[in-house]
Amino acid sequence: MSSGVWFPTLGLVIWLCCLGPSQGGKILVVPVDGSHWLSMEILVKELVHRGHEIIVLVPETSMVIHGSENYKIEIYPVSYTKDELEEKFHKIKEGVFLNEPGIMDLFQSIQRFVEFTLIQVNGCERLLNNQSLMTQLRGEGFDLVLTDPFLPCGSILAHTFSIPAVYFLRGLPCDLNLQANKCPSPVSYVPVFFSDNTGVMTFPQRVKNMFMSFLGSFMCKMMYPHFDDLVSRHFGDITTYKDLISHGAIWLLRYDFAFEWPRPILPNMFFIGGLNCGKKAPLPADLEEFVDGSGDDGFIVFTLGSMVSNLPEEKAKQFFDAFRQIPQRVLWRYTGVPPKDVPKNVRLMKWLPQNDLLAHPKAKVFITHGGTHGVYEGICNAVPMLMFPLFGDQSDNVFRMVVRGVAEKLAAHDVTTKKILDALKKLIHDKSYKEKIVKLSQIHLDRPIEPLDLAAFWTEFVIKHKGAVHLRVAAHDLNWIQYHSLDVIGFLLIILLTVVWVMLKCCLFCTRKCCRKGAPKTKSE
Amino acid sequence: MSSGVWFPTLGLVIWLCCLGPSQGGKILVVPVDGSHWLSMEILVKELVHRGHEIIVLVPETSMVIHGSENYKIEIYPVSYTKDELEEKFHKIKEGVFLNEPGIMDLFQSIQRFVEFTLIQVNGCERLLNNQSLMTQLRGEGFDLVLTDPFLPCGSILAHTFSIPAVYFLRGLPCDLNLQANKCPSPVSYVPVFFSDNTGVMTFPQRVKNMFMSFLGSFMCKMMYPHFDDLVSRHFGDITTYKDLISHGAIWLLRYDFAFEWPRPILPNMFFIGGLNCGKKAPLPADLEEFVDGSGDDGFIVFTLGSMVSNLPEEKAKQFFDAFRQIPQRVLWRYTGVPPKDVPKNVRLMKWLPQNDLLAHPKAKVFITHGGTHGVYEGICNAVPMLMFPLFGDQSDNVFRMVVRGVAEKLAAHDVTTKKILDALKKLIHDKSYKEKIVKLSQIHLDRPIEPLDLAAFWTEFVIKHKGAVHLRVAAHDLNWIQYHSLDVIGFLLIILLTVVWVMLKCCLFCTRKCCRKGAPKTKSE
């Protein structure tokens, strides 16, 4: 053991283990209003419970985000009124009960999406120009932005404050989230939204899928220019919204492969579908009494989501007439004007504890519009569904459930008493619906970790490690040509062609030489 | 509530919840001998602990798989002797200490891989033709085959008995596992094995990556024909080994993105890298005393894996001479003939508790060949590594660690005392190695669920649900042309060209018409 001199003691590196009880981080939550907030709030409360300090940034016009004792709320002024926002939202759902959707409705939907998001993007710009609030927020020293990238404000704030962003969403229109995260989506087996395709496609279906994929790219160009404008006005180095959100550290997706079609994924995508049906509360006494009293016939839960609580009178009548003819009791979230002769088996409510009701063993059918929150609650409680897709991703969600044999679909615009009765009859009498949804439910619920814990874990991971760079694919550094190796293929082709050309030239040269050698000989001859 | 007649009571569907304490399944384990078994055995023991009945199918020539009180072993006769197998294995590692590997060694390695696997494939065929044992195994009524697809027997038995297979592996040569599972691997940012590329590549590196990818496909064709022959002889409908293993329900991969480069994955791939360093035991008293006595200088752990326990005398001398000059104590797994003057700070052992030693706070450097088991133990215990890749995937593993700045590499064939001393000096004195591996270790260990629990969970999932079809991508139903949508692109191009052609014809026709109309006018004029 000579020359110990040049080997001085290495100072003991103190290994501050990250795995002990989580240290509290400071999180800026930038939510999206409406139903999007409902599941994000569950995560926010869990993070508060785990000792994190949270400030939720809310526009003054918020429809469903209100104060809480669990977390702080910072309200910021915007350039539009609540009425204007509601009017824009109303436009989105306008007409769904009246006419069959046609091809032109797609463009109208895009137009309305743009109008609905535009005023909120403008509201965001006002926030960004609100110097005092921005200074205050910067001074808070947040570790992380938790946001829903359906609107751009959260991502912009994360980039402005140079802190990592965790995204919480189901998906963005035209799969912008997958494009931004560079997630491969082969059109040959990954069905495009609204294509009415499953993973297994015939040739015509694959043609349709590719066509819909082109249409999706075109839609993307129509849907996000105001997002891009806002981003490029604020950052010199980033010019599109897609580029901005590509910096997201972790994507918490309200996905579950009991519901979605299997597809390629990336290591920074985590699946928290069903997060909203984790916790159940006992029913209020009067409701408990009502549903218990339904006997063997059981009861039906009827809601059209948090944003649609009533129907046109004529449509509502069809339902009332149908419910009058069934032995089941019905709990209906309905804020419209009730008819004089509401059937005795129907209870109308302004709000109902949907998940707790569906968890009741006597729940027979769930009548729903097919929003993902409701669908997951239907799946996790194993209740067959009668579905009325209204707008957004709902028709695609409904298609998935119908294909899996756990739901029946009716079009909202031509619903009749007979159709409702027929569908309910099938759902209640044909045991296959219940059997299939029980199976789906078992698969969905059989998971190594609860979605809420998974979401909280990865949020905390990003706080502790200041990001999740080791999960980010290097594809982000490549342009389209490089990503598809077209430059490499081109280069190899040039080399190949050059080699072939040189070889040909050599052959030609040799042949000529031989011919020439032959020619004088002939001459001399 | 009229016409209750047509709505009879729906029989109460009993929901047999899958989430309670797991019911024991019956598992056939078909392992691969050698180091592959070391981590699989951890899972096998965990499954036994969880109440599953397990039979491990072992060839009579097994090198490291012996009986256990935890699980049953079924030994089957094979057509080769233990000496023959060891000779084949010896050939694989032959020469690694003598010469610098050249391009021709690649083909020699393939040849030796084929020879090494061929006799085991023949051994498998003998098992398949062993009617009495096959009848006995069939009669056991297994729920699942847990196997390492490095050899084909497990997959063949799963298909023969029509039961699902769970695969447990790090990867297969030439990425056959990824190809079989239809996992996208864009060559633009997913480095090909042995390419010495990281995820971020320059243009020449991407060219090399594509070239290596072609080479990989070529290697695949050379490496698996005897696997294919065996498969096609036994199944009419499946003709290649790749097709056979594509039916795997779940792929438990000894991957972790603290070690691997981020890449696209599929929903049926689960990452259990580091499973082997989960449990730690206290050191035996004499070892504890030896390492505790190393003082501030600490100690070095030196092993070259379970399969290589000694070195050529000349190489060993270089190490002894190096260790003589350092203040650290050294624990060396060495079964060769020791020199007369073994330095006092060196303890030679036939076997050592590697993971427990590395977990000791005085462990300064881990001298290793770069097998994945050792690498994960180095990472999880945050010990910088001096690496000597020998064969198989080791040079690629070593490259990853060196690039991450947590290891130094020396070539086994030209190791000298000076090189060893210089490398150890760097690893111990330059704090960046320790700092970086502490960071890597924290990232690796910060996970929502322990790898062993994850592996056991998904194995049990497949037993309970008789597979995991909902995680299997529909790409398996497509051929190469369909997968890449070339038929759809061709079809759309034909339509496009037809439309253009028809339009051109129309234009031409109209132009001619106009010209003709013009012509008589001119004439009459």
PDB file of N, CA and C in Angstrom, chain A residues 221-249:
ATOM      1  N   LYS A 221     -54.091  23.321 -38.208  1.00  0.00           N
ATOM      2  CA  LYS A 221     -53.667  24.617 -38.745  1.00  0.00           C
ATOM      3  C   LYS A 221     -54.746  25.681 -38.561  1.00  0.00           C
ATOM      4  N   MET A 222     -56.011  25.220 -38.499  1.00  0.00           N
ATOM      5  CA  MET A 222     -57.115  26.175 -38.327  1.00  0.00           C
ATOM      6  C   MET A 222     -57.369  26.486 -36.848  1.00  0.00           C
ATOM      7  N   MET A 223     -57.005  25.558 -35.978  1.00  0.00           N
ATOM      8  CA  MET A 223     -57.431  25.682 -34.584  1.00  0.00           C
ATOM      9  C   MET A 223     -56.476  26.449 -33.688  1.00  0.00           C
ATOM     10  N   TYR A 224     -55.191  26.461 -34.034  1.00  0.00           N
ATOM     11  CA  TYR A 224     -54.236  27.002 -33.073  1.00  0.00           C
ATOM     12  C   TYR A 224     -53.504  28.281 -33.475  1.00  0.00           C
ATOM     13  N   PRO A 225     -53.876  28.953 -34.598  1.00  0.00           N
ATOM     14  CA  PRO A 225     -53.061  30.126 -34.954  1.00  0.00           C
ATOM     15  C   PRO A 225     -53.055  31.210 -33.870  1.00  0.00           C
ATOM     16  N   HIS A 226     -54.175  31.363 -33.146  1.00  0.00           N
ATOM     17  CA  HIS A 226     -54.153  32.410 -32.106  1.00  0.00           C
ATOM     18  C   HIS A 226     -53.298  31.991 -30.916  1.00  0.00           C
ATOM     19  N   PHE A 227     -53.176  30.663 -30.698  1.00  0.00           N
ATOM     20  CA  PHE A 227     -52.248  30.169 -29.675  1.00  0.00           C
ATOM     21  C   PHE A 227     -50.812  30.512 -30.121  1.00  0.00           C
ATOM     22  N   ASP A 228     -50.558  30.208 -31.417  1.00  0.00           N
ATOM     23  CA  ASP A 228     -49.207  30.434 -31.952  1.00  0.00           C
ATOM     24  C   ASP A 228     -48.841  31.920 -31.876  1.00  0.00           C
ATOM     25  N   ASP A 229     -49.810  32.780 -32.236  1.00  0.00           N
ATOM     26  CA  ASP A 229     -49.546  34.224 -32.205  1.00  0.00           C
ATOM     27  C   ASP A 229     -49.132  34.669 -30.806  1.00  0.00           C
ATOM     28  N   LEU A 230     -49.895  34.192 -29.817  1.00  0.00           N
ATOM     29  CA  LEU A 230     -49.610  34.581 -28.435  1.00  0.00           C
ATOM     30  C   LEU A 230     -48.205  34.122 -28.035  1.00  0.00           C
ATOM     31  N   VAL A 231     -47.896  32.876 -28.397  1.00  0.00           N
ATOM     32  CA  VAL A 231     -46.590  32.316 -28.039  1.00  0.00           C
ATOM     33  C   VAL A 231     -45.470  33.095 -28.724  1.00  0.00           C
ATOM     34  N   SER A 232     -45.629  33.330 -30.030  1.00  0.00           N
ATOM     35  CA  SER A 232     -44.524  33.980 -30.752  1.00  0.00           C
ATOM     36  C   SER A 232     -44.374  35.445 -30.318  1.00  0.00           C
ATOM     37  N   ARG A 233     -45.466  36.070 -29.867  1.00  0.00           N
ATOM     38  CA  ARG A 233     -45.344  37.446 -29.358  1.00  0.00           C
ATOM     39  C   ARG A 233     -44.546  37.479 -28.055  1.00  0.00           C
ATOM     40  N   HIS A 234     -44.613  36.375 -27.294  1.00  0.00           N
ATOM     41  CA  HIS A 234     -43.962  36.381 -25.979  1.00  0.00           C
ATOM     42  C   HIS A 234     -42.575  35.763 -25.951  1.00  0.00           C
ATOM     43  N   PHE A 235     -42.303  34.889 -26.901  1.00  0.00           N
ATOM     44  CA  PHE A 235     -40.985  34.246 -26.908  1.00  0.00           C
ATOM     45  C   PHE A 235     -40.377  34.377 -28.295  1.00  0.00           C
ATOM     46  N   GLY A 236     -39.150  34.838 -28.331  1.00  0.00           N
ATOM     47  CA  GLY A 236     -38.478  34.964 -29.620  1.00  0.00           C
ATOM     48  C   GLY A 236     -38.098  33.600 -30.171  1.00  0.00           C
ATOM     49  N   ASP A 237     -37.681  32.701 -29.268  1.00  0.00           N
ATOM     50  CA  ASP A 237     -37.114  31.431 -29.726  1.00  0.00           C
ATOM     51  C   ASP A 237     -38.175  30.376 -30.034  1.00  0.00           C
ATOM     52  N   ILE A 238     -39.393  30.580 -29.566  1.00  0.00           N
ATOM     53  CA  ILE A 238     -40.452  29.591 -29.808  1.00  0.00           C
ATOM     54  C   ILE A 238     -41.571  30.270 -30.575  1.00  0.00           C
ATOM     55  N   THR A 239     -41.952  29.684 -31.694  1.00  0.00           N
ATOM     56  CA  THR A 239     -42.927  30.373 -32.534  1.00  0.00           C
ATOM     57  C   THR A 239     -44.274  29.673 -32.605  1.00  0.00           C
ATOM     58  N   THR A 240     -44.360  28.432 -32.155  1.00  0.00           N
ATOM     59  CA  THR A 240     -45.665  27.767 -32.221  1.00  0.00           C
ATOM     60  C   THR A 240     -46.027  27.194 -30.852  1.00  0.00           C
ATOM     61  N   TYR A 241     -47.307  27.003 -30.679  1.00  0.00           N
ATOM     62  CA  TYR A 241     -47.790  26.443 -29.419  1.00  0.00           C
ATOM     63  C   TYR A 241     -47.295  25.002 -29.254  1.00  0.00           C
ATOM     64  N   LYS A 242     -47.239  24.295 -30.384  1.00  0.00           N
ATOM     65  CA  LYS A 242     -46.767  22.910 -30.353  1.00  0.00           C
ATOM     66  C   LYS A 242     -45.332  22.850 -29.810  1.00  0.00           C
ATOM     67  N   ASP A 243     -44.499  23.755 -30.292  1.00  0.00           N
ATOM     68  CA  ASP A 243     -43.114  23.790 -29.800  1.00  0.00           C
ATOM     69  C   ASP A 243     -43.081  24.093 -28.313  1.00  0.00           C
ATOM     70  N   LEU A 244     -43.946  25.007 -27.893  1.00  0.00           N
ATOM     71  CA  LEU A 244     -43.942  25.397 -26.480  1.00  0.00           C
ATOM     72  C   LEU A 244     -44.284  24.194 -25.591  1.00  0.00           C
ATOM     73  N   ILE A 245     -45.376  23.500 -25.931  1.00  0.00           N
ATOM     74  CA  ILE A 245     -45.793  22.413 -25.041  1.00  0.00           C
ATOM     75  C   ILE A 245     -44.895  21.182 -25.176  1.00  0.00           C
ATOM     76  N   SER A 246     -44.074  21.168 -26.230  1.00  0.00           N
ATOM     77  CA  SER A 246     -43.148  20.027 -26.355  1.00  0.00           C
ATOM     78  C   SER A 246     -42.148  20.007 -25.202  1.00  0.00           C
ATOM     79  N   HIS A 247     -42.053  21.108 -24.467  1.00  0.00           N
ATOM     80  CA  HIS A 247     -41.121  21.163 -23.340  1.00  0.00           C
ATOM     81  C   HIS A 247     -41.707  20.565 -22.063  1.00  0.00           C
ATOM     82  N   GLY A 248     -42.960  20.132 -22.114  1.00  0.00           N
ATOM     83  CA  GLY A 248     -43.592  19.552 -20.921  1.00  0.00           C
ATOM     84  C   GLY A 248     -42.746  18.414 -20.347  1.00  0.00           C
ATOM     85  N   ALA A 249     -42.580  18.406 -19.037  1.00  0.00           N
ATOM     86  CA  ALA A 249     -41.735  17.371 -18.414  1.00  0.00           C
ATOM     87  C   ALA A 249     -42.474  16.037 -18.370  1.00  0.00           C
TER      88      ALA A 249
END
